[in-house]
């Protein structure tokens, strides 16, 4: 007998409360959720081996949806080029102005320069930014535009005084020259507009009247911004009053602390209430009465008349007992005493009737003890405590509801508050700039010696070469269309990929589930595996052969992937001498048989004693992959026609195979497990596990969502290995598998990604 190998390490996880994955999807059953540090180790190891690469994702997306991306890119490129060609050419004209200003000499003290000569400091008080604002202000431009509108009314509508879209006034960098330019489709209109503007600028210059107009305009803007600031501050104040806060961040922190404290107090009150209710029930059982009845009994026993009647009754009964030894029951003395007793009992009944107490409790509490009195007091106290605790709990519930409501309102309030603050800051900054401009203008007015003069140094000229209709674009329109088409095409392709519901790669699979991905079988389009010049396996990998000694030779890429999968399985499988796993897939043609045989051969190569069972009785494949006959197999074992030891097929060192088997007792192959449901599958599984000949039993089962056999076998095994082919498996298939596994109470070990690029 071969040397017994150590079992797979690890314990079967039963406690799922310590799951390292906090964001488990809702559809994943609790008994399927990864829960141990081993699962976390598997996930981390796999993530370290396959990091997601955005460029790789885009490249794969392009290969899948290249037609969509190509046509979208071509369409937008051609459209952008056609649109640019269809645009009416726009021309630009401009003229240059020089602002001459006499520099005002300030009074002493005098200074000396580097050569030791005394000089008088001078100061130029021309503020070009202010001059440009004045030249482009509505106050200055409005009269000019009205004159232009007498000849070209459309020009007045084309020029936006507030934005100056087509009319641009700017200072040439590092010079004292101001450039005034205008754009339009008509050269004649450009020339007329620029000449009219230049004439008005040279005529009016920058005289004090113009300055006064500038100050007036600035004052109007300052007043408008002040009103806006006041309105925004009023909104902020109203918002603070409505929701009772100063700053949303501070409010959020305070509400969080209040919520924690209230929840803690609520929990304490709830515990105290439950304890009081338990004590109340125990006291009621001990006293066998309600609080009202206990009070009545207590009052009855403390009644002086009731106690006196009880004493008289005891004396009469004692006297009757003494005289009964001397006289007969018919003697006058005995009859008199009995009559006295009856009278006393009637008086006792009349006294009892004054209290709302049941008769049996009256009779049982005649000798009301101090212990029962103490229990009665405790019962009343506990009842009062319960009322107090219930009232406190109701108050805490309302308090928690109020706090949670305010917390739920806080994000929208904080967003509104932030927007108002941003608007307030922007308005305040604008107001500050206008205040500074006003101050500078007033300083210039006070310090002005000679008025600044405008000199035309370059008359209006219109360029014969059209300018771009979109001057802000640094690239040609066709190139913009190309880049935009690529972006839109990739976006559309990604959306189609998302709506398609197909899983194409491992990173995409990780985003939709937190089930451990135990392995990734790489894709190779070369397909062959020979054994003694006979095809024994069809897979994604070439060059798989068996030597003359029966040893399996597997390419390194497949071997590494299967060894990695086997190592991850060893962390999840229980510490048994023989482990049983089920290999299945959501739908057919996803490579589950390929993975089963690869995994079995790799485990055998590593020294494990492995038996591979073809449990796909409807569409068996393993006998074709292995190149053996399918005459006797699992179907015949379950039908009781043969023993399982007699149908084992050796496949090499440490590896055995049980095929699905042929038709038996007239049962069609398409009937699957249905004719054998009455047989004891668990007994046969137990025999294989208990024989001690195998370390690992692998069941290749039908597609999980198509047939029910997999659920039956999985209930007798240690776990399920789910194979998903990249580019074929669907998101919703994984969801359906998880739902059905939850109903079957089966354990999902993890996922094997097959066909990974």
XYZ file of C-alpha atoms in Angstrom, residues 30-737:
708
model
C -24.359 33.698 4.762
C -23.097 30.139 4.499
C -21.277 31.116 1.304
C -19.650 34.273 2.548
C -15.871 34.235 3.028
C -15.195 34.368 6.682
C -11.756 33.377 7.771
C -8.276 34.761 7.704
C -7.434 32.049 5.182
C -9.959 33.424 2.736
C -8.475 36.882 3.218
C -5.028 35.472 2.601
C -6.228 33.872 -0.640
C -7.799 37.129 -1.822
C -4.720 39.169 -0.964
C -2.339 36.694 -2.618
C -4.387 36.614 -5.785
C -4.741 40.384 -5.906
C -0.995 40.755 -5.561
C -0.479 38.433 -8.540
C -3.061 40.082 -10.867
C -3.237 43.843 -10.448
C -5.848 45.652 -12.545
C -4.435 47.731 -15.354
C -6.597 50.399 -16.953
C -4.635 50.365 -20.195
C -5.017 46.613 -20.432
C -8.748 46.953 -19.797
C -9.082 49.552 -22.567
C -7.096 47.364 -24.940
C -9.280 44.323 -24.219
C -12.368 46.494 -24.573
C -11.089 47.746 -27.931
C -10.560 44.196 -29.172
C -14.105 43.233 -28.163
C -15.914 46.356 -29.379
C -13.552 47.705 -32.033
C -16.327 48.240 -34.566
C -18.281 50.517 -32.231
C -15.167 52.488 -31.278
C -14.012 52.716 -34.907
C -17.314 53.956 -36.323
C -17.842 56.380 -33.441
C -14.341 57.811 -33.861
C -14.653 58.103 -37.634
C -18.083 59.681 -37.345
C -17.029 62.314 -34.835
C -13.776 63.050 -36.685
C -15.554 63.522 -40.011
C -18.321 65.480 -38.320
C -15.894 67.806 -36.557
C -13.933 68.386 -39.769
C -17.117 68.991 -41.776
C -18.445 71.326 -39.109
C -15.233 73.324 -39.115
C -15.283 73.547 -42.902
C -18.953 74.579 -42.908
C -18.336 77.445 -40.494
C -18.442 80.938 -41.943
C -14.891 82.379 -41.878
C -14.351 84.913 -39.127
C -11.916 87.804 -39.557
C -10.232 89.950 -36.967
C -9.243 93.590 -37.037
C -7.438 95.695 -34.439
C -5.771 99.011 -33.634
C -3.185 100.044 -31.020
C -3.347 102.879 -28.492
C -0.560 104.402 -26.433
C -1.451 106.053 -23.137
C 0.854 109.002 -22.529
C 0.928 110.377 -19.000
C 3.088 113.070 -17.485
C 4.804 111.624 -14.496
C 4.341 113.654 -11.367
C 7.456 114.415 -9.337
C 7.074 113.914 -5.643
C 8.625 116.401 -3.221
C 11.997 115.761 -1.490
C 13.728 113.971 0.103
C 16.117 113.434 -2.784
C 17.919 110.169 -3.345
C 21.183 109.241 -5.024
C 21.646 106.632 -7.668
C 24.441 104.085 -7.987
C 26.779 106.716 -9.504
C 26.280 109.069 -6.569
C 24.146 111.552 -8.532
C 21.112 113.067 -6.862
C 17.762 112.286 -8.495
C 14.173 113.161 -7.762
C 11.940 110.081 -7.496
C 9.053 110.011 -9.940
C 5.892 107.954 -9.847
C 3.652 106.961 -12.707
C 0.074 106.881 -11.598
C -1.380 105.235 -14.730
C -3.177 102.004 -13.779
C -3.598 100.071 -17.028
C -6.014 97.502 -15.622
C -8.273 100.331 -14.495
C -7.935 102.086 -17.855
C -8.945 98.889 -19.669
C -11.973 98.438 -17.402
C -13.030 102.007 -18.127
C -12.545 101.685 -21.894
C -14.620 98.488 -21.932
C -17.279 99.632 -19.476
C -20.923 99.899 -20.636
C -20.867 103.612 -19.804
C -18.097 104.264 -22.349
C -19.192 101.733 -24.975
C -22.940 102.418 -24.970
C -22.714 105.743 -26.891
C -20.278 104.183 -29.381
C -22.526 101.181 -29.992
C -25.550 103.395 -30.522
C -23.700 105.220 -33.288
C -22.658 101.901 -34.830
C -26.258 100.643 -34.617
C -27.440 103.471 -36.885
C -25.604 101.801 -39.775
C -25.350 98.167 -38.638
C -28.085 97.344 -36.119
C -26.972 93.708 -35.893
C -23.572 94.748 -34.505
C -25.155 96.175 -31.380
C -26.768 92.797 -30.726
C -23.610 90.846 -31.515
C -21.446 92.625 -28.948
C -22.161 91.557 -25.373
C -21.161 94.552 -23.261
C -20.905 92.455 -20.113
C -18.706 89.682 -21.599
C -17.121 91.493 -24.568
C -17.115 88.253 -26.533
C -16.201 89.690 -29.967
C -14.698 92.968 -28.781
C -11.468 92.524 -26.862
C -9.470 95.243 -25.057
C -6.147 94.225 -23.523
C -2.689 95.502 -22.639
C 0.228 94.077 -24.573
C 2.518 92.400 -22.073
C 5.437 94.511 -20.772
C 4.356 97.574 -22.776
C 2.223 100.690 -22.340
C 0.240 99.814 -25.450
C -3.425 98.831 -25.409
C -4.784 96.624 -28.186
C -8.444 96.865 -29.250
C -9.613 94.015 -31.517
C -12.958 93.006 -33.010
C -14.096 89.816 -34.790
C -16.853 89.381 -37.364
C -17.653 87.621 -40.637
C -17.823 90.931 -42.581
C -14.552 92.812 -43.078
C -16.374 96.031 -43.903
C -18.256 95.927 -40.611
C -15.039 95.236 -38.723
C -13.383 98.261 -40.281
C -16.377 100.512 -39.530
C -16.660 99.365 -35.903
C -12.940 99.811 -35.161
C -12.808 103.261 -36.780
C -15.849 104.402 -34.804
C -14.372 103.142 -31.514
C -10.963 104.690 -32.233
C -12.587 108.028 -33.108
C -14.490 108.147 -29.820
C -11.468 107.106 -27.770
C -9.262 109.785 -29.339
C -11.979 112.423 -29.072
C -12.873 111.906 -25.436
C -9.535 110.590 -24.246
C -9.293 109.804 -20.519
C -10.567 113.152 -19.294
C -11.974 113.764 -15.771
C -15.485 113.430 -17.163
C -14.615 109.983 -18.332
C -13.073 109.310 -14.956
C -16.235 110.386 -13.294
C -18.158 107.946 -15.438
C -15.744 105.212 -14.415
C -16.218 105.985 -10.730
C -19.954 106.039 -11.250
C -19.866 102.628 -12.884
C -17.702 101.218 -10.095
C -20.077 102.645 -7.486
C -22.988 100.941 -9.222
C -21.148 97.641 -9.193
C -20.173 98.070 -5.546
C -23.789 98.737 -4.610
C -24.962 95.659 -6.523
C -22.345 93.422 -4.907
C -23.136 94.791 -1.450
C -26.785 93.906 -1.970
C -25.797 90.413 -3.075
C -23.561 89.979 -0.021
C -26.400 91.084 2.250
C -28.827 88.625 0.622
C -26.387 85.731 0.885
C -25.602 86.511 4.522
C -29.334 86.650 5.206
C -29.775 83.214 3.610
C -26.938 81.809 5.719
C -28.439 83.314 8.858
C -31.881 81.884 8.064
C -30.331 78.486 7.360
C -28.525 78.525 10.696
C -31.677 79.521 12.548
C -33.801 76.894 10.813
C -31.465 73.998 11.525
C -29.867 75.451 14.706
C -26.174 75.217 13.851
C -23.144 77.432 13.406
C -20.942 75.211 11.283
C -22.065 71.927 9.639
C -18.859 70.087 10.557
C -19.148 71.024 14.219
C -22.855 70.179 14.103
C -22.100 66.761 12.574
C -19.593 65.995 15.317
C -22.008 67.071 18.052
C -24.897 65.080 16.560
C -22.682 62.014 16.283
C -21.695 62.304 19.943
C -25.337 62.818 20.936
C -26.380 59.801 18.886
C -23.744 57.582 20.504
C -24.714 58.746 23.999
C -28.448 58.345 23.311
C -27.988 54.872 21.830
C -25.898 53.852 24.828
C -28.532 55.144 27.257
C -31.286 53.509 25.182
C -29.485 50.164 25.360
C -28.987 50.508 29.121
C -32.654 51.404 29.632
C -33.783 48.499 27.477
C -31.666 46.067 29.514
C -32.991 47.483 32.793
C -36.572 47.252 31.475
C -36.152 43.609 30.505
C -34.612 42.830 33.902
C -37.487 44.585 35.676
C -40.037 42.697 33.591
C -38.399 39.372 34.478
C -38.388 40.311 38.179
C -42.038 41.379 37.903
C -43.034 38.035 36.400
C -41.127 36.116 39.102
C -42.787 38.093 41.904
C -46.202 37.514 40.361
C -45.540 33.789 40.240
C -44.437 33.766 43.885
C -47.442 35.762 45.109
C -49.910 34.252 42.610
C -51.745 37.540 42.419
C -51.807 40.821 40.595
C -50.478 44.018 42.178
C -54.015 45.230 42.912
C -54.876 41.967 44.638
C -51.633 42.040 46.600
C -52.442 45.535 47.876
C -55.939 44.405 48.844
C -54.636 41.346 50.724
C -52.061 43.480 52.481
C -54.741 45.995 53.530
C -57.004 43.159 54.703
C -54.372 41.582 56.901
C -53.515 44.943 58.435
C -57.191 45.683 59.281
C -57.603 45.780 63.153
C -61.171 44.480 63.065
C -60.149 41.621 60.781
C -57.297 40.669 63.119
C -59.590 40.869 66.161
C -62.133 38.580 64.505
C -59.359 36.153 63.628
C -58.240 36.055 67.254
C -61.848 35.492 68.449
C -62.208 32.713 65.878
C -59.033 31.061 67.125
C -60.219 31.281 70.768
C -63.642 29.795 69.932
C -62.044 26.986 67.949
C -59.667 26.304 70.840
C -62.535 26.257 73.360
C -64.531 23.912 71.096
C -61.559 21.605 70.963
C -61.170 21.618 74.741
C -64.860 21.042 75.525
C -65.276 18.410 72.859
C -63.311 16.149 75.122
C -65.956 16.579 77.862
C -69.267 17.158 76.052
C -70.863 15.604 73.063
C -71.530 17.443 69.832
C -75.223 17.749 70.747
C -74.610 19.307 74.111
C -75.737 22.933 74.602
C -72.189 24.088 75.346
C -70.818 22.741 72.051
C -73.757 24.036 70.047
C -73.361 27.487 71.582
C -69.654 27.583 70.689
C -70.366 26.454 67.135
C -72.990 29.157 66.795
C -70.420 31.713 67.982
C -67.973 30.379 65.396
C -70.527 30.717 62.610
C -71.231 34.296 63.618
C -67.518 35.154 63.658
C -67.057 33.575 60.213
C -69.933 35.654 58.826
C -68.315 38.776 60.236
C -64.998 37.761 58.619
C -66.723 37.278 55.277
C -68.345 40.688 55.570
C -64.939 42.213 56.326
C -63.335 40.413 53.359
C -66.053 41.671 51.041
C -64.810 45.211 51.593
C -61.581 44.354 49.660
C -61.327 43.283 45.954
C -59.698 39.950 46.673
C -60.540 36.545 45.295
C -61.985 34.078 47.806
C -59.209 31.560 47.414
C -56.641 34.321 47.992
C -58.544 35.440 51.097
C -58.445 31.943 52.460
C -54.793 31.444 51.533
C -53.663 34.745 53.010
C -55.343 34.545 56.383
C -51.966 34.055 57.900
C -50.351 36.765 55.798
C -46.631 36.689 56.670
C -44.041 39.406 56.690
C -42.252 37.700 53.781
C -45.318 37.970 51.571
C -45.700 41.571 52.652
C -42.107 42.228 51.581
C -42.730 40.469 48.241
C -45.837 42.578 47.737
C -43.850 45.764 48.299
C -41.183 44.555 45.866
C -43.851 43.774 43.277
C -45.318 47.257 43.544
C -41.869 48.838 43.362
C -40.910 46.823 40.274
C -44.210 47.752 38.621
C -43.470 51.426 39.219
C -39.922 50.970 37.898
C -41.286 49.364 34.717
C -43.553 52.341 34.105
C -40.620 54.728 34.601
C -38.340 52.696 32.305
C -41.005 52.467 29.587
C -41.508 56.199 29.737
C -37.757 56.760 29.552
C -37.461 54.334 26.621
C -40.207 56.149 24.720
C -38.466 59.445 25.340
C -35.131 58.035 24.171
C -36.808 56.591 21.061
C -38.190 59.995 20.145
C -34.806 61.565 20.907
C -33.004 59.059 18.644
C -35.525 59.655 15.872
C -34.965 63.381 16.143
C -31.167 63.031 16.122
C -31.220 60.637 13.154
C -33.574 62.945 11.284
C -31.192 65.851 11.822
C -28.244 63.696 10.766
C -30.087 62.681 7.583
C -30.816 66.337 6.860
C -27.236 67.388 7.533
C -25.688 66.433 4.119
C -28.173 68.543 2.163
C -27.885 71.354 4.709
C -24.076 71.176 4.577
C -24.152 71.240 0.778
C -26.454 74.262 0.767
C -24.311 75.951 3.421
C -21.122 75.264 1.436
C -22.648 76.632 -1.755
C -23.768 79.771 0.045
C -20.317 80.203 1.587
C -18.676 79.728 -1.808
C -21.026 82.255 -3.363
C -20.420 84.629 -0.463
C -16.634 84.322 -0.834
C -16.836 84.926 -4.576
C -19.124 87.937 -4.142
C -16.979 89.328 -1.328
C -13.830 88.972 -3.434
C -15.528 90.734 -6.349
C -16.688 93.501 -4.035
C -13.179 93.814 -2.673
C -11.729 94.145 -6.178
C -14.186 96.904 -7.088
C -13.432 98.690 -3.815
C -9.726 98.537 -4.609
C -10.373 99.771 -8.156
C -12.424 102.650 -6.774
C -9.684 103.533 -4.307
C -7.037 103.513 -7.031
C -9.208 105.627 -9.299
C -9.823 108.156 -6.556
C -6.090 108.305 -5.809
C -5.399 108.922 -9.475
C -7.988 111.691 -9.551
C -6.455 113.353 -6.509
C -2.866 113.015 -7.713
C -3.499 113.739 -11.393
C -1.415 116.526 -12.814
C -2.035 116.488 -16.527
C -4.703 114.279 -18.008
C -3.586 111.093 -19.669
C -3.691 111.296 -23.446
C -4.482 108.508 -25.910
C -2.380 108.291 -29.037
C -3.250 106.078 -31.982
C -0.008 104.352 -32.975
C -1.559 101.774 -35.330
C -4.779 102.526 -37.278
C -7.515 99.889 -37.616
C -6.399 97.027 -39.826
C -8.323 93.898 -40.833
C -6.451 90.646 -41.440
C -7.114 88.850 -44.727
C -6.581 85.459 -43.070
C -9.575 84.040 -41.194
C -9.129 83.193 -37.550
C -10.508 80.126 -35.791
C -14.147 80.253 -34.793
C -13.089 78.566 -31.555
C -9.987 80.431 -30.476
C -9.834 78.629 -27.145
C -9.063 75.303 -28.882
C -5.309 74.614 -29.002
C -5.748 71.804 -31.564
C -7.465 71.497 -34.972
C -11.160 70.518 -34.967
C -10.529 67.188 -36.730
C -8.030 66.189 -34.030
C -10.536 67.229 -31.386
C -13.142 65.059 -33.129
C -10.684 62.158 -33.204
C -9.962 62.386 -29.475
C -13.620 62.965 -28.665
C -14.656 60.040 -30.858
C -12.211 57.732 -29.103
C -13.497 58.863 -25.722
C -17.158 58.533 -26.672
C -16.569 55.222 -28.441
C -14.760 53.730 -25.467
C -17.495 55.020 -23.167
C -20.252 53.502 -25.319
C -18.331 50.239 -25.556
C -17.908 50.162 -21.778
C -21.634 50.812 -21.292
C -22.504 48.017 -23.730
C -20.087 45.751 -21.869
C -21.818 46.637 -18.623
C -25.310 46.073 -20.028
C -24.195 42.877 -21.733
C -23.695 41.292 -18.303
C -20.715 39.188 -19.401
C -17.626 38.823 -17.211
C -14.532 39.388 -19.346
C -11.646 39.493 -16.871
C -10.670 38.804 -13.283
C -10.656 42.464 -12.098
C -14.200 42.805 -13.423
C -15.162 39.623 -11.560
C -13.689 41.015 -8.345
C -15.872 44.106 -8.568
C -19.130 42.127 -8.631
C -18.449 39.602 -5.870
C -16.378 39.092 -2.752
C -16.297 35.333 -3.172
C -12.625 34.218 -3.162
C -11.136 33.775 -6.633
C -8.991 30.718 -6.024
C -7.269 30.530 -9.389
C -7.007 31.854 -12.935
C -6.503 29.434 -15.827
C -4.730 31.312 -18.661
C -6.028 31.220 -22.239
C -4.100 29.481 -25.022
C -5.762 28.951 -28.395
C -3.473 26.029 -29.217
C -5.365 22.891 -28.177
C -3.831 19.389 -27.858
C -2.804 16.811 -25.278
C -1.475 13.449 -26.377
C -0.901 10.206 -24.544
C 1.042 7.552 -26.376
C 0.103 9.239 -29.659
C -3.629 9.196 -28.724
C -5.595 12.338 -27.906
C -6.586 12.040 -24.259
C -7.395 15.642 -23.395
C -8.710 18.730 -25.125
C -8.005 22.017 -23.341
C -6.567 25.456 -23.746
C -3.005 24.229 -23.451
C -0.693 22.516 -25.915
C 1.983 19.958 -25.448
C 0.513 17.905 -22.617
C 1.909 14.354 -22.802
C 2.420 11.318 -20.611
C 5.790 9.621 -20.596
C 6.288 5.905 -21.135
C 6.316 5.442 -17.352
C 2.872 6.998 -17.069
C 4.020 10.300 -15.594
C 2.052 13.359 -16.629
C 3.927 16.201 -18.306
C 2.070 19.521 -18.032
C 3.270 22.853 -19.456
C 4.558 25.305 -16.885
C 1.776 27.874 -17.387
C -0.967 25.313 -16.734
C 1.027 23.621 -13.978
C 1.610 26.889 -12.142
C -2.061 27.880 -12.398
C -3.257 24.493 -11.138
C -0.681 24.413 -8.343
C -1.817 27.852 -7.257
C -5.446 26.666 -7.306
C -4.558 23.516 -5.378
C -2.650 25.521 -2.755
C -5.617 27.813 -2.223
C -7.953 24.826 -1.932
C -5.732 23.340 0.763
C -6.364 26.440 2.882
C -10.130 25.973 2.648
C -10.673 22.215 2.716
C -11.270 20.547 6.099
C -8.647 18.518 7.917
C -9.886 15.134 6.644
C -7.889 12.183 5.360
C -9.978 12.307 2.194
C -11.558 15.461 0.820
C -14.466 15.521 -1.620
C -15.011 18.515 -3.882
C -17.494 19.268 -6.665
C -16.378 21.101 -9.817
C -19.225 22.776 -11.668
C -20.088 25.886 -13.672
C -23.191 28.066 -14.027
C -23.728 27.074 -17.677
C -22.283 24.437 -20.043
C -19.157 25.008 -22.124
C -17.314 26.984 -19.436
C -14.437 24.525 -19.027
C -15.393 22.706 -15.832
C -14.317 19.322 -17.215
C -11.052 20.880 -18.357
C -10.422 22.319 -14.912
C -11.432 19.046 -13.217
C -8.952 16.968 -15.207
C -6.201 19.587 -14.974
C -6.689 19.848 -11.222
C -6.728 16.067 -10.800
C -3.568 15.573 -12.864
C -1.759 18.386 -11.049
C -2.711 16.988 -7.646
C -1.550 13.534 -8.750
C 1.716 15.009 -10.005
C 2.206 16.580 -6.553
C 1.814 13.182 -4.870
C -1.855 13.216 -3.941
C -3.888 10.056 -4.468
C -6.708 11.366 -6.625
C -9.841 9.825 -8.086
C -11.788 11.793 -10.702
C -15.499 10.950 -11.055
C -17.547 11.969 -14.103
C -20.886 12.806 -12.421
C -22.292 14.432 -15.560
C -24.604 11.557 -16.496
C -26.438 13.582 -19.143
C -23.500 14.935 -21.166
C -20.371 13.050 -20.031
C -17.093 14.427 -21.327
C -14.263 13.043 -19.225
C -14.091 9.713 -21.099
C -13.605 11.671 -24.355
C -10.956 13.896 -22.801
C -9.196 10.881 -21.315
C -9.565 8.746 -24.445
C -11.187 5.784 -22.663
C -14.397 3.811 -23.121
C -17.572 4.744 -21.277
C -19.075 1.286 -20.858
C -19.255 0.981 -17.070
C -19.213 3.872 -14.630
C -21.083 5.898 -12.040
C -24.493 5.187 -13.605
C -23.913 1.438 -13.225
C -22.651 1.865 -9.661
C -25.762 3.770 -8.588
C -27.969 1.201 -10.354
C -26.339 -1.557 -8.319
C -24.993 -3.414 -11.380
C -21.359 -3.336 -10.301
C -19.048 -2.317 -7.506
C -17.177 0.941 -7.704
C -13.792 -0.790 -7.308
C -14.396 -2.695 -10.553
C -14.960 0.362 -12.775
C -11.917 2.416 -11.709
C -9.660 3.248 -14.675
C -5.978 3.981 -13.829
C -4.802 7.150 -15.578
C -1.247 7.188 -14.407
C 0.583 7.416 -11.141
C -1.723 8.432 -8.249
C -4.638 9.185 -10.632
C -7.792 7.138 -11.224
C -10.947 7.800 -13.213
C -14.581 6.702 -12.953
C -16.529 7.550 -16.093
C -20.228 8.341 -16.242
C -21.133 4.883 -17.530
C -23.430 3.715 -20.281
C -27.163 3.166 -20.375
C -28.496 0.771 -17.757
C -31.822 -1.006 -17.255
C -33.286 0.827 -20.223
C -32.666 4.228 -18.639
C -31.842 6.911 -21.168
C -28.697 8.973 -20.729
C -30.729 12.190 -20.702
C -32.551 11.093 -17.526
C -29.489 11.897 -15.455
C -29.842 11.091 -11.763
C -33.633 10.869 -11.790
C -33.904 7.020 -11.890
C -31.328 6.695 -9.108
C -32.781 9.154 -6.583
C -34.002 6.259 -4.469
C -30.506 4.807 -4.152
C -28.265 5.819 -1.320
C -25.758 8.153 -2.931
C -24.445 9.118 0.484
C -23.569 5.469 1.246
C -21.467 5.158 -1.884
C -19.769 8.514 -1.205
C -19.046 7.350 2.322
C -17.504 4.114 1.062
C -15.148 5.956 -1.259
C -14.159 8.362 1.487
C -13.669 5.656 4.103
C -11.699 3.234 1.955
C -8.459 5.105 2.707
C -7.170 4.764 -0.865
C -7.564 8.393 -1.901
C -6.579 11.797 -0.562
C -8.825 13.745 -2.927
C -12.077 12.915 -4.740
C -13.125 15.297 -7.539
C -16.640 15.189 -9.012
C -17.137 16.686 -12.474
C -20.855 17.575 -12.382
C -23.348 19.072 -14.874
C -23.942 22.790 -15.236
C -25.343 24.039 -11.937
C -28.246 26.104 -13.278
C -29.417 23.547 -15.852
C -29.688 20.330 -13.826
C -30.306 19.380 -10.213
C -27.664 16.609 -9.898
C -24.976 19.019 -8.736
C -27.018 20.073 -5.690
C -27.512 16.415 -4.692
C -23.807 15.580 -4.917
C -22.730 18.854 -3.264
C -24.755 18.054 -0.161
C -22.471 15.040 0.444
C -19.156 16.788 -0.298
C -16.860 19.253 1.442
C -17.428 22.107 -0.986
C -18.064 23.385 -4.499
C -15.547 24.845 -6.941
C -17.314 27.165 -9.420
C -15.676 27.524 -12.862
C -16.492 30.706 -14.792
C -15.175 31.267 -18.324
C -14.107 34.826 -19.005
C -16.062 36.204 -21.935
C -18.935 33.748 -21.490
C -20.163 33.760 -17.878
C -22.900 36.224 -16.940
C -23.304 38.362 -13.820
C -26.827 37.092 -13.213
C -25.683 33.469 -13.441
C -23.431 33.983 -10.433
C -26.328 35.545 -8.531
C -28.595 32.596 -9.341
C -25.930 30.099 -8.289
